[in-house]
Amino acid sequence: MELGGCLTVSTIGRVMDRVSALCYGLAAVALGAIVVLMALRILSRNLGWELAGLQLYAQALGVWMVFIVAGALGWERRHIEIDYFYSRLPDRVKPYHDVAVLLVNLLMCAFLVVGAVLAMRDFWTGTSPSVNIPLPLYYVPVLIGITMLAVVYVNRILGRVRTAFAGAE
């Protein structure tokens, strides 16, 4: 199905699959680095070495790891869903509920992305104490992961709308 120009549903799917794989790769590297940093932290403490900031670097990588995979998990539908209320809705109401929930989720994504951009702007020259990690680096994974999640929600909304109009014909 063509969405405009050369953009098709299958093209979006291929791009999102590749971006998801990249995000998982980055998260795996971050997790490996966290393990190494924390092992160094424990070793340095036991040997009496002063390796300052290892825990702060690990925490920064933890932020990256969590947010960078948010969109990928959404794309693969591997996020947490609580369907207790949804399962009790009449079938004719469920499509409207789906779109309403997706719109609220999309709005929350917009708030997070705008908040991250504003925070990056406000803290553009700031660094974290003692290790001098530039503060904007803490917000980059929010921009990447939550923007990807917003694309997932837009794709699902468009799919629900297409399905609704196809059923109305």
C-alpha positions as YAML, in Angstrom:
chain: A
units: angstrom
residues:
- id: 1
  name: MET
  ca: [0.00, 0.00, 0.00]
- id: 2
  name: GLU
  ca: [1.40, 3.38, -0.99]
- id: 3
  name: LEU
  ca: [1.24, 6.23, 1.50]
- id: 4
  name: GLY
  ca: [2.61, 8.95, -0.73]
- id: 5
  name: GLY
  ca: [5.48, 9.19, -3.17]
- id: 6
  name: CYS
  ca: [7.83, 6.22, -2.76]
- id: 7
  name: LEU
  ca: [6.79, 5.57, 0.86]
- id: 8
  name: THR
  ca: [4.99, 2.26, 1.26]
- id: 9
  name: VAL
  ca: [3.94, 0.18, 4.24]
- id: 10
  name: SER
  ca: [6.59, -2.42, 3.38]
- id: 11
  name: THR
  ca: [9.25, 0.32, 3.13]
- id: 12
  name: ILE
  ca: [8.29, 1.61, 6.58]
- id: 13
  name: GLY
  ca: [8.45, -1.95, 7.90]
- id: 14
  name: ARG
  ca: [11.94, -2.55, 6.47]
- id: 15
  name: VAL
  ca: [13.23, 0.76, 7.82]
- id: 16
  name: MET
  ca: [11.73, 0.16, 11.26]
- id: 17
  name: ASP
  ca: [13.17, -3.38, 11.34]
- id: 18
  name: ARG
  ca: [16.65, -2.03, 10.56]
- id: 19
  name: VAL
  ca: [16.37, 0.80, 13.08]
- id: 20
  name: SER
  ca: [15.15, -1.70, 15.70]
- id: 21
  name: ALA
  ca: [18.15, -3.94, 15.05]
- id: 22
  name: LEU
  ca: [20.46, -0.93, 15.38]
- id: 23
  name: CYS
  ca: [18.80, 0.10, 18.65]
- id: 24
  name: TYR
  ca: [19.13, -3.41, 20.07]
- id: 25
  name: GLY
  ca: [22.77, -3.45, 19.02]
- id: 26
  name: LEU
  ca: [23.42, -0.15, 20.77]
- id: 27
  name: ALA
  ca: [21.61, -1.38, 23.88]
- id: 28
  name: ALA
  ca: [23.68, -4.59, 23.88]
- id: 29
  name: VAL
  ca: [26.90, -2.57, 23.66]
- id: 30
  name: ALA
  ca: [25.67, -0.33, 26.49]
- id: 31
  name: LEU
  ca: [24.83, -3.36, 28.63]
- id: 32
  name: GLY
  ca: [28.25, -4.87, 28.02]
- id: 33
  name: ALA
  ca: [29.92, -1.58, 28.88]
- id: 34
  name: ILE
  ca: [27.85, -1.33, 32.08]
- id: 35
  name: VAL
  ca: [29.00, -4.79, 33.15]
- id: 36
  name: VAL
  ca: [32.64, -3.91, 32.45]
- id: 37
  name: LEU
  ca: [32.38, -0.54, 34.24]
- id: 38
  name: MET
  ca: [30.77, -2.03, 37.32]
- id: 39
  name: ALA
  ca: [33.31, -4.87, 37.41]
- id: 40
  name: LEU
  ca: [36.09, -2.25, 37.24]
- id: 41
  name: ARG
  ca: [34.37, -0.29, 39.99]
- id: 42
  name: ILE
  ca: [34.28, -3.34, 42.28]
- id: 43
  name: LEU
  ca: [37.83, -4.34, 41.41]
- id: 44
  name: SER
  ca: [39.19, -0.82, 41.91]
- id: 45
  name: ARG
  ca: [37.46, -0.51, 45.27]
- id: 46
  name: ASN
  ca: [38.86, -3.85, 46.45]
- id: 47
  name: LEU
  ca: [42.38, -2.98, 45.27]
- id: 48
  name: GLY
  ca: [42.30, 0.54, 46.71]
- id: 49
  name: TRP
  ca: [42.54, 2.28, 43.32]
- id: 50
  name: GLU
  ca: [40.75, 5.56, 42.80]
- id: 51
  name: LEU
  ca: [38.81, 5.25, 39.56]
- id: 52
  name: ALA
  ca: [36.29, 8.03, 39.99]
- id: 53
  name: GLY
  ca: [33.09, 8.22, 38.01]
- id: 54
  name: LEU
  ca: [32.72, 4.64, 36.81]
- id: 55
  name: GLN
  ca: [29.28, 4.36, 38.38]
- id: 56
  name: LEU
  ca: [28.18, 7.65, 36.77]
- id: 57
  name: TYR
  ca: [29.27, 6.42, 33.34]
- id: 58
  name: ALA
  ca: [27.37, 3.18, 33.94]
- id: 59
  name: GLN
  ca: [24.26, 5.14, 34.95]
- id: 60
  name: ALA
  ca: [24.49, 7.27, 31.80]
- id: 61
  name: LEU
  ca: [24.72, 4.12, 29.69]
- id: 62
  name: GLY
  ca: [21.74, 2.71, 31.58]
- id: 63
  name: VAL
  ca: [19.66, 5.70, 30.50]
- id: 64
  name: TRP
  ca: [20.73, 5.06, 26.91]
- id: 65
  name: MET
  ca: [19.95, 1.37, 27.16]
- id: 66
  name: VAL
  ca: [16.42, 1.90, 28.48]
- id: 67
  name: PHE
  ca: [15.24, 4.63, 26.15]
- id: 68
  name: ILE
  ca: [16.97, 3.51, 22.97]
- id: 69
  name: VAL
  ca: [14.93, 0.28, 22.86]
- id: 70
  name: ALA
  ca: [11.53, 1.86, 23.65]
- id: 71
  name: GLY
  ca: [10.60, 2.29, 20.00]
- id: 72
  name: ALA
  ca: [11.94, -1.11, 19.01]
- id: 73
  name: LEU
  ca: [9.86, -2.82, 21.70]
- id: 74
  name: GLY
  ca: [6.80, -0.90, 20.56]
- id: 75
  name: TRP
  ca: [7.43, -1.85, 16.93]
- id: 76
  name: GLU
  ca: [7.66, -5.54, 17.83]
- id: 77
  name: ARG
  ca: [4.68, -5.30, 20.22]
- id: 78
  name: ARG
  ca: [6.85, -6.54, 23.08]
- id: 79
  name: HIS
  ca: [5.87, -3.79, 25.48]
- id: 80
  name: ILE
  ca: [3.71, -4.24, 28.54]
- id: 81
  name: GLU
  ca: [-0.02, -4.21, 27.88]
- id: 82
  name: ILE
  ca: [-2.73, -4.44, 30.50]
- id: 83
  name: ASP
  ca: [-5.88, -5.62, 28.78]
- id: 84
  name: TYR
  ca: [-8.17, -6.30, 31.74]
- id: 85
  name: PHE
  ca: [-10.47, -3.40, 30.83]
- id: 86
  name: TYR
  ca: [-10.03, -3.82, 27.08]
- id: 87
  name: SER
  ca: [-11.01, -7.50, 27.10]
- id: 88
  name: ARG
  ca: [-14.38, -6.59, 28.65]
- id: 89
  name: LEU
  ca: [-15.30, -4.02, 26.01]
- id: 90
  name: PRO
  ca: [-17.82, -4.92, 23.31]
- id: 91
  name: ASP
  ca: [-16.12, -5.81, 20.01]
- id: 92
  name: ARG
  ca: [-17.71, -2.87, 18.19]
- id: 93
  name: VAL
  ca: [-16.10, -0.41, 20.66]
- id: 94
  name: LYS
  ca: [-12.59, -1.89, 20.60]
- id: 95
  name: PRO
  ca: [-11.40, -0.19, 17.38]
- id: 96
  name: TYR
  ca: [-12.37, 3.24, 18.76]
- id: 97
  name: HIS
  ca: [-10.69, 2.43, 22.06]
- id: 98
  name: ASP
  ca: [-7.54, 1.39, 20.16]
- id: 99
  name: VAL
  ca: [-7.36, 4.68, 18.29]
- id: 100
  name: ALA
  ca: [-8.08, 6.71, 21.44]
- id: 101
  name: VAL
  ca: [-5.32, 4.94, 23.38]
- id: 102
  name: LEU
  ca: [-2.88, 5.33, 20.48]
- id: 103
  name: LEU
  ca: [-3.67, 9.06, 20.26]
- id: 104
  name: VAL
  ca: [-3.06, 9.52, 24.00]
- id: 105
  name: ASN
  ca: [0.20, 7.57, 23.69]
- id: 106
  name: LEU
  ca: [1.23, 9.71, 20.72]
- id: 107
  name: LEU
  ca: [0.50, 12.86, 22.74]
- id: 108
  name: MET
  ca: [2.67, 11.55, 25.60]
- id: 109
  name: CYS
  ca: [5.46, 10.85, 23.11]
- id: 110
  name: ALA
  ca: [5.18, 14.43, 21.89]
- id: 111
  name: PHE
  ca: [5.43, 15.74, 25.46]
- id: 112
  name: LEU
  ca: [8.53, 13.63, 26.13]
- id: 113
  name: VAL
  ca: [10.26, 14.65, 22.90]
- id: 114
  name: VAL
  ca: [9.47, 18.34, 23.40]
- id: 115
  name: GLY
  ca: [10.64, 18.08, 27.02]
- id: 116
  name: ALA
  ca: [13.89, 16.45, 25.92]
- id: 117
  name: VAL
  ca: [14.50, 19.14, 23.30]
- id: 118
  name: LEU
  ca: [13.81, 21.90, 25.83]
- id: 119
  name: ALA
  ca: [16.08, 20.26, 28.41]
- id: 120
  name: MET
  ca: [18.84, 19.87, 25.82]
- id: 121
  name: ARG
  ca: [18.50, 23.55, 24.98]
- id: 122
  name: ASP
  ca: [18.56, 24.62, 28.63]
- id: 123
  name: PHE
  ca: [21.48, 22.38, 29.59]
- id: 124
  name: TRP
  ca: [23.39, 22.65, 26.31]
- id: 125
  name: THR
  ca: [26.65, 23.73, 27.93]
- id: 126
  name: GLY
  ca: [26.22, 21.82, 31.20]
- id: 127
  name: THR
  ca: [28.07, 18.71, 32.27]
- id: 128
  name: SER
  ca: [27.48, 16.14, 34.98]
- id: 129
  name: PRO
  ca: [29.46, 16.60, 38.16]
- id: 130
  name: SER
  ca: [32.86, 14.95, 38.52]
- id: 131
  name: VAL
  ca: [32.93, 13.12, 35.16]
- id: 132
  name: ASN
  ca: [31.94, 15.94, 32.80]
- id: 133
  name: ILE
  ca: [29.46, 14.00, 30.67]
- id: 134
  name: PRO
  ca: [27.67, 16.63, 28.55]
- id: 135
  name: LEU
  ca: [24.10, 16.84, 29.86]
- id: 136
  name: PRO
  ca: [22.50, 16.86, 26.40]
- id: 137
  name: LEU
  ca: [23.80, 13.30, 25.91]
- id: 138
  name: TYR
  ca: [21.32, 12.15, 28.55]
- id: 139
  name: TYR
  ca: [18.43, 13.35, 26.36]
- id: 140
  name: VAL
  ca: [19.55, 11.96, 22.98]
- id: 141
  name: PRO
  ca: [18.23, 8.43, 23.66]
- id: 142
  name: VAL
  ca: [14.88, 9.90, 24.68]
- id: 143
  name: LEU
  ca: [14.73, 11.71, 21.34]
- id: 144
  name: ILE
  ca: [15.66, 8.58, 19.38]
- id: 145
  name: GLY
  ca: [13.62, 5.98, 21.26]
- id: 146
  name: ILE
  ca: [10.49, 8.00, 21.89]
- id: 147
  name: THR
  ca: [10.47, 9.46, 18.36]
- id: 148
  name: MET
  ca: [10.66, 5.92, 17.04]
- id: 149
  name: LEU
  ca: [7.81, 4.95, 19.36]
- id: 150
  name: ALA
  ca: [5.78, 7.90, 18.02]
- id: 151
  name: VAL
  ca: [6.36, 6.62, 14.46]
- id: 152
  name: VAL
  ca: [5.08, 3.21, 15.61]
- id: 153
  name: TYR
  ca: [1.94, 4.82, 17.03]
- id: 154
  name: VAL
  ca: [1.31, 6.87, 13.88]
- id: 155
  name: ASN
  ca: [1.73, 3.70, 11.80]
- id: 156
  name: ARG
  ca: [-0.79, 1.86, 13.99]
- id: 157
  name: ILE
  ca: [-3.27, 4.74, 13.90]
- id: 158
  name: LEU
  ca: [-3.08, 4.85, 10.10]
- id: 159
  name: GLY
  ca: [-3.55, 1.08, 10.00]
- id: 160
  name: ARG
  ca: [-6.65, 1.28, 12.21]
- id: 161
  name: VAL
  ca: [-8.09, 4.11, 10.11]
- id: 162
  name: ARG
  ca: [-7.41, 2.21, 6.86]
- id: 163
  name: THR
  ca: [-9.09, -0.88, 8.34]
- id: 164
  name: ALA
  ca: [-12.10, 1.16, 9.47]
- id: 165
  name: PHE
  ca: [-12.55, 2.77, 6.05]
- id: 166
  name: ALA
  ca: [-12.05, -0.56, 4.26]
- id: 167
  name: GLY
  ca: [-14.78, -2.09, 6.44]
- id: 168
  name: ALA
  ca: [-17.12, 0.84, 5.68]
- id: 169
  name: GLU
  ca: [-16.96, 0.32, 1.90]
...
